[in-house]
Coordinates of C-alpha atoms and ligand atoms in Angstrom, one line a residue:
X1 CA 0.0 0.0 0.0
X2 CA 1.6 3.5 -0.9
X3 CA -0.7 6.8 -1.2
X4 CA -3.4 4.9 -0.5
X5 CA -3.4 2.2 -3.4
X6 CA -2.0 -0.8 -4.0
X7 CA 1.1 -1.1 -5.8
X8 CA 2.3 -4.1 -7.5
X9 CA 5.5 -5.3 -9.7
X10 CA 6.1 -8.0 -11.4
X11 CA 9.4 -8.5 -13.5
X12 CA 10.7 -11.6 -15.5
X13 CA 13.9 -12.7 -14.1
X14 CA 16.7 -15.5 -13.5
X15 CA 15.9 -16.0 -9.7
X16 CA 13.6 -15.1 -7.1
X17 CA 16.9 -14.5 -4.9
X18 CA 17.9 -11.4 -7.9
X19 CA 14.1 -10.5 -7.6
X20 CA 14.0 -10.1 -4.2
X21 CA 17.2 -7.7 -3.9
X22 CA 15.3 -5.5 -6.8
X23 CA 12.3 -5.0 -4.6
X24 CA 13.9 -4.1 -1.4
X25 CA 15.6 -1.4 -3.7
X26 CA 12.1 -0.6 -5.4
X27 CA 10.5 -0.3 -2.2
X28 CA 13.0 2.1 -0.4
X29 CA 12.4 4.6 -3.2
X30 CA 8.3 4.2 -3.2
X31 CA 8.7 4.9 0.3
X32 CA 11.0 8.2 -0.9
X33 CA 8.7 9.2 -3.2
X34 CA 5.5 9.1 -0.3
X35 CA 7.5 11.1 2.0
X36 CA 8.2 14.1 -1.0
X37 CA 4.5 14.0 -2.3
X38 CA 1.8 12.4 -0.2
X39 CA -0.2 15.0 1.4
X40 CA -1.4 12.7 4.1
X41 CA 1.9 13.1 5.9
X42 CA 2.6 16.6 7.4
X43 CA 6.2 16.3 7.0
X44 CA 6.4 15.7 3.2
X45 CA 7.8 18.4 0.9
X46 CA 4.7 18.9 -0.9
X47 CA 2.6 19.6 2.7
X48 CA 5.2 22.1 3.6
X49 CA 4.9 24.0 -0.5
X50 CA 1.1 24.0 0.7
X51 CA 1.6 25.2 4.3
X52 CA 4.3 28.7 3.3
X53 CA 4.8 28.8 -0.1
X54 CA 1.9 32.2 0.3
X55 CA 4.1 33.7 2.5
X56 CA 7.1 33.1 0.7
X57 CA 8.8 31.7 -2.1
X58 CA 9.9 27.9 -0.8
X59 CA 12.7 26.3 -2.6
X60 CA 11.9 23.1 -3.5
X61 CA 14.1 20.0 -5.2
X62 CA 14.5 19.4 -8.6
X63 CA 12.3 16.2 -8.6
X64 CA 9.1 18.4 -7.2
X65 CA 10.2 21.3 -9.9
X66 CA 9.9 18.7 -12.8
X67 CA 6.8 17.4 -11.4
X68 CA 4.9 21.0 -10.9
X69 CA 6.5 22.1 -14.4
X70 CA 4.9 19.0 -16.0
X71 CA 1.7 19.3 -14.1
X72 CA 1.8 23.2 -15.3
X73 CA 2.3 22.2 -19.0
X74 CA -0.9 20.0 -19.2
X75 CA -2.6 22.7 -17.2
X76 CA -1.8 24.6 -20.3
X77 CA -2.6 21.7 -22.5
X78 CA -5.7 21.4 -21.6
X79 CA -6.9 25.2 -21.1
X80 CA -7.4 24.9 -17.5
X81 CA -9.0 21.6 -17.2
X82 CA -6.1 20.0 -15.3
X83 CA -5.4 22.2 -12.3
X84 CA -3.2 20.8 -9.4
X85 CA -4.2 23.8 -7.0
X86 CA -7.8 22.0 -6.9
X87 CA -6.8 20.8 -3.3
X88 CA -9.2 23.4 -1.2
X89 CA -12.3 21.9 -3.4
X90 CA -11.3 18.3 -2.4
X91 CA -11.9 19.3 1.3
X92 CA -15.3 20.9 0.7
X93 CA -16.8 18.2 -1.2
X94 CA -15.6 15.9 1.6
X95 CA -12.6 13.8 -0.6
X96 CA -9.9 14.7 1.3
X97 CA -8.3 14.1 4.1
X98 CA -11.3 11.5 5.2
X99 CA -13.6 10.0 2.1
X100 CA -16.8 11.4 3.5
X101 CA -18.9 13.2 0.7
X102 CA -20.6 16.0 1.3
X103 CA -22.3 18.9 -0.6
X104 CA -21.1 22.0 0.0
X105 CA -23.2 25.6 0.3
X106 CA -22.7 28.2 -2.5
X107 CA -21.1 30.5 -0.5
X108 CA -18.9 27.9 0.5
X109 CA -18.2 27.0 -3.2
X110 CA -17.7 30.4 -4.1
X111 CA -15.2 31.4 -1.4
X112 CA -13.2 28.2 -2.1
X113 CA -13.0 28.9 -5.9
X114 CA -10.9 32.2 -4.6
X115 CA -8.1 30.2 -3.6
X116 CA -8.0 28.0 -6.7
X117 CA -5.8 28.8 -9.9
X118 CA -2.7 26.9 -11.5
X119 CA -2.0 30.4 -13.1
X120 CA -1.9 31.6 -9.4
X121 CA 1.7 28.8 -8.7
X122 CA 4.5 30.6 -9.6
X123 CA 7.6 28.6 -10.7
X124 CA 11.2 30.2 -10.7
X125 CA 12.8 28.1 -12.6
X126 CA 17.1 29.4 -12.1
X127 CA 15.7 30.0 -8.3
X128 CA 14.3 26.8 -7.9
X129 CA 11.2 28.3 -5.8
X130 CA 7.5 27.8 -6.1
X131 CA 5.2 30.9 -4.8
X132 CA 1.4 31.3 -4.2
X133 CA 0.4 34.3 -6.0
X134 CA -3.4 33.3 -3.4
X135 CA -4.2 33.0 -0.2
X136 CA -5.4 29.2 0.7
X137 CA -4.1 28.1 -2.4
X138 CA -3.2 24.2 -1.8
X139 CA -1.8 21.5 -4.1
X140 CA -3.3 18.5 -5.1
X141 CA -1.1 16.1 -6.6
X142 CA -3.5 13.0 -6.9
X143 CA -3.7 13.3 -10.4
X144 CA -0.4 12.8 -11.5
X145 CA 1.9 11.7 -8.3
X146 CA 0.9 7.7 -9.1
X147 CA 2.1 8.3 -12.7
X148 CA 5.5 10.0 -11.7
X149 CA 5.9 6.8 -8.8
X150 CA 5.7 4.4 -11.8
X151 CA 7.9 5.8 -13.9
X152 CA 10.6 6.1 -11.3
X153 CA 9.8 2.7 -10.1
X154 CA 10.4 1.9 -13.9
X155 CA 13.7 3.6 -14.4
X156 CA 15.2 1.9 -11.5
X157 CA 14.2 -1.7 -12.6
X158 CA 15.9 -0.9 -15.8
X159 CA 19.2 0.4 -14.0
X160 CA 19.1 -3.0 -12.2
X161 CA 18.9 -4.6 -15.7
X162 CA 15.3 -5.6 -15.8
X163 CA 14.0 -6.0 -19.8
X164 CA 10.6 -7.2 -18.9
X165 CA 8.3 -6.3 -16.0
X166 CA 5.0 -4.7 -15.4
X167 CA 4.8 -1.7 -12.5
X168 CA 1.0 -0.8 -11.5
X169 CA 0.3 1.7 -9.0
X170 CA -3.6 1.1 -8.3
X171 CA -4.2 1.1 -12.2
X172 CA -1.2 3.8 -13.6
X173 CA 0.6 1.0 -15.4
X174 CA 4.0 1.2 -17.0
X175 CA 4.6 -2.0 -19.6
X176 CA 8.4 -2.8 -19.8
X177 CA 9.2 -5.0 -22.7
X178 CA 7.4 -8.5 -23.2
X179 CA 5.2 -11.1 -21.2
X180 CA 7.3 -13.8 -21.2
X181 CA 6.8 -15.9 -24.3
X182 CA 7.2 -12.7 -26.5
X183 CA 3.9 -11.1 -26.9
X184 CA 2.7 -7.5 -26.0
X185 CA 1.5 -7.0 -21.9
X186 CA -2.0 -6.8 -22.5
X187 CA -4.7 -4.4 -20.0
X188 CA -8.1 -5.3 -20.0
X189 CA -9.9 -2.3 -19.3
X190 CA -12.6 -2.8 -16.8
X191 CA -16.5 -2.0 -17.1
X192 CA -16.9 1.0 -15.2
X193 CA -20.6 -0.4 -14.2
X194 CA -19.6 -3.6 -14.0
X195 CA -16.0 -4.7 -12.2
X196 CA -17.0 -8.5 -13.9
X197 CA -17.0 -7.6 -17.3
X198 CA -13.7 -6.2 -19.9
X199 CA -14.7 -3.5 -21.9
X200 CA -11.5 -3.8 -24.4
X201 CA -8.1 -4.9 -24.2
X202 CA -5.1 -2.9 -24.8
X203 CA -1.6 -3.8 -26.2
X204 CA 1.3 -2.7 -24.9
X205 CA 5.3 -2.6 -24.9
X206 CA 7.3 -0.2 -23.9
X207 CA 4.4 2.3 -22.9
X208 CA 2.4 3.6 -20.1
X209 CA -1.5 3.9 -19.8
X210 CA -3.5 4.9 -17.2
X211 CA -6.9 5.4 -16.3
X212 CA -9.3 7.4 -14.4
X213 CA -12.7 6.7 -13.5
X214 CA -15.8 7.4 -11.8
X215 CA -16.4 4.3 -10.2
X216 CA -13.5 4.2 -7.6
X217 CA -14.0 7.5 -5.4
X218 CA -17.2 8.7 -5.5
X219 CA -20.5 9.5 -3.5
X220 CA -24.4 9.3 -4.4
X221 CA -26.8 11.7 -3.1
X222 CA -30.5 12.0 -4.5
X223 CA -29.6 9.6 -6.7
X224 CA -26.6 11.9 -8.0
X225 CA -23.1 10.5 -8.3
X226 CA -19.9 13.2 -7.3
X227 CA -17.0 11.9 -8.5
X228 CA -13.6 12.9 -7.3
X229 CA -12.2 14.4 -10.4
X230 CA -13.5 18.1 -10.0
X231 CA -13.8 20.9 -13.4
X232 CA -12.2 23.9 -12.1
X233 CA -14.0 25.9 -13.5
X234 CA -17.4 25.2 -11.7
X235 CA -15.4 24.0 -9.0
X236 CA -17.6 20.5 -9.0
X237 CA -17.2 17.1 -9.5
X238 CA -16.9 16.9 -12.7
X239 CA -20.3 16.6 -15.1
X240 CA -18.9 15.6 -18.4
X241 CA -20.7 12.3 -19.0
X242 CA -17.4 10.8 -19.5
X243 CA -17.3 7.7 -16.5
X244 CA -14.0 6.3 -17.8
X245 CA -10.7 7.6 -19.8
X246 CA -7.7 5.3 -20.8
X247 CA -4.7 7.2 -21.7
X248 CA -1.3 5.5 -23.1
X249 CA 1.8 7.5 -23.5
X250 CA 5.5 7.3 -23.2
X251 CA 5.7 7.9 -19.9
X252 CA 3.5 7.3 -16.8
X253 CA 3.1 10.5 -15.9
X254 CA 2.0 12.0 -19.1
X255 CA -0.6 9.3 -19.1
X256 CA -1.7 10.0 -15.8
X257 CA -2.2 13.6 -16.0
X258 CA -4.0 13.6 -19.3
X259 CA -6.6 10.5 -18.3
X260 CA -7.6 13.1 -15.6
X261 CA -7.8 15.8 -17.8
X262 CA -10.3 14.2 -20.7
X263 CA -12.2 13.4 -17.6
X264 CA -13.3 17.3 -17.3
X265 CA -12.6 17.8 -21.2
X266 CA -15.2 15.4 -22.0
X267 CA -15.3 13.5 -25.3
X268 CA -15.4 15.3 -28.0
X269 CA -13.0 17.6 -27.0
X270 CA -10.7 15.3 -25.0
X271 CA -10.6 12.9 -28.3
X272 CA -9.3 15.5 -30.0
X273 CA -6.8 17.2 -27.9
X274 CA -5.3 13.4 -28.3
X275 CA -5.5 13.4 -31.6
X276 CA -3.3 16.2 -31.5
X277 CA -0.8 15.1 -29.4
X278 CA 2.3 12.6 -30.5
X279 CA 2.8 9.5 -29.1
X280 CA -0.5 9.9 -27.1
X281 CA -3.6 7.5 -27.4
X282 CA -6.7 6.8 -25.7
X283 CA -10.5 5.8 -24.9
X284 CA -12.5 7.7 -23.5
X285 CA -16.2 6.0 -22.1
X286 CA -19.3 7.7 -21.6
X287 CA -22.5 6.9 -20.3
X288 CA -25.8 9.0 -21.3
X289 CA -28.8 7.2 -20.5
X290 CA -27.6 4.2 -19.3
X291 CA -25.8 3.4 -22.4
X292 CA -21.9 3.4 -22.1
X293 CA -20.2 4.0 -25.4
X294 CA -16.5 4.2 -26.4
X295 CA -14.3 6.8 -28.1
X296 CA -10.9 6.0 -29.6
X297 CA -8.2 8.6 -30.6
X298 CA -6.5 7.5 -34.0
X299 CA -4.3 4.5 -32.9
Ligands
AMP301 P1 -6.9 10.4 -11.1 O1 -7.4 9.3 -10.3 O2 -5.5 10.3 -11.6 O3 -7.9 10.8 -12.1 O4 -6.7 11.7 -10.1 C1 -7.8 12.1 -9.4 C2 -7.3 13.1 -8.3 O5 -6.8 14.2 -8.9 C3 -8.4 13.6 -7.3 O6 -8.5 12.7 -6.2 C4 -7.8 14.9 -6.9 O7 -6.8 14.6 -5.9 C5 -7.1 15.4 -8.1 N1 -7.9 16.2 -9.0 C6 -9.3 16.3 -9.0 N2 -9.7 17.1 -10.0 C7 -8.6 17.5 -10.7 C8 -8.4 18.4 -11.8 N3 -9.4 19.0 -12.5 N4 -7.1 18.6 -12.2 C9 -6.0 18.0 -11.5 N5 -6.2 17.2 -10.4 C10 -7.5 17.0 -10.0
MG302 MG1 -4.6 11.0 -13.3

């Protein structure tokens, strides 16, 4: 269990004595990577950015830099629709720190929305700082924290000599060469109404994907479901119609990001911000009355 899911590695190797060395190694640095970015523990780096970067600019290291300049890029990407400094609206709607859902008032909502804006996290770059142009800004890095652990996870089996392995951090999957007997890693991608039943199978080598969903981390109230992926904008759970995105990149983090993104994008839009991207694929699933249907970007 790390940042409350389940990770899991398996890797294709000589002997379980080799194996075993590898995930003492791979488990020191998951542990790392919790105490820089999990904002359940008080001491990590990212709780402290949240608690003083307002007051003043907080250097940071260069691993948190890359990941807020990434997360700022698909902020960009996306015009808005990823936004790390959702973190305040996480509380009010009762996702974070405790997984009780709640509805919040509208005055509520619309002093909360004050404190939100990725525009509003300054990054100096040559200073190495970050700096909250807002008051009660706060950083969220849910959305792309699992992808980043992957991909480190990744790079250190390779620098142990790993060829073939697959890393999955509670569905943020990196696929490292081949199943053994030389075929693709294949990911069924599950129902998002029904956890019995594959919706499609992807192919992979060499590639991340991950997914986001609707079906995980949510709550129902008159018969309404709130979901835990938020559109800035409105500062609600997102409305979209979109229950479940797929996204398969390069790199884990990339995918991550993005499958959150489409999830506020919706469709249409999300299918063809993909399109436009190299490298980048997905499927995005809807559901309008009762009736799930699939989009696929050009690959
Ligand atoms: P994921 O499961 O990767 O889609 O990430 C969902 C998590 O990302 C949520 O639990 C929040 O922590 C965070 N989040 C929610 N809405 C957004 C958003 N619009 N942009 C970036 N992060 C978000
Ligand atoms: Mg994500």
């Amino acid at each position: 269990m790390l940042m409350g899911t389940i990770v899991s590695i398996e890797m294709v190797v000589g002997s379980s004595g080799v194996a075993n060395g590898i995930m003492d190694k791979v488990w020191a640095e998951a542990e790392r990577l919790e105490r820089v970015f999990s904002r359940y523990l008080p001491e990590s780096e990212i709780s402290l950015i949240n608690r003083e970067a307002f007051y003043r600019p907080v250097p940071v290291s260069d691993e948190m830099m890359n990941v807020l300049s990434r997360a700022a890029d698909i902020s960009r990407l996306t015009d808005g629709a990823f936004d790390i400094s959702v973190g305040p609206l996480m509380k009010i709607w009762g996702f974070f720190p405790e997984r009780e859902g709640r509805i919040p008032s509208e005055a509520e909502l619309a002093a909360c929305l004050a404190r939100v804006g990725w525009q509003a996290i300054e990054l100096n770059q040559s200073e190495r700082t970050v700096h909250f142009l807002k008051p009660g800004l706060e950083i969220d890095l849910g959305a792309l924290a699992k992808g980043y652990v992957v991909d480190r996870l990744t790079a250190l089996l390779i620098e142990e000599g790993i060829e073939n392995a697959i890393v999955n951090a509670g569905g943020d999957i990196y696929c490292l060469g081949e199943y053994p007997g030389g075929r693709n890693w294949r990911i069924g991608l599950e129902h998002p109404r029904d956890e019995d039943e594959i919706l499609t199978v992807l192919e992979l080598k060499n590639r991340a994907v991950a997914t986001s969903g609707d079906y995980r981390n949510y709550f129902i109230r008159s018969r309404l479901r709130y979901s835990h992926i938020i559109d800035p904008e409105t500062g609600r759970p997102s409305q979209s119609k979109v229950v479940e995105v797929s996204v398969m990149a390069p790199d884990c983090l990339t995918a991550d990001g993005l499958a959150t993104a489409m999830f506020v994008m919706g469709a249409d839009k999300g299918i063809n911000l993909l399109k436009k991207i190299d490298d980048v694929d997905g499927v995005i699933v809807t559901e309008e009355a009762g009736e799930i249907k699939l989009y696929f970007s050009d690959n």
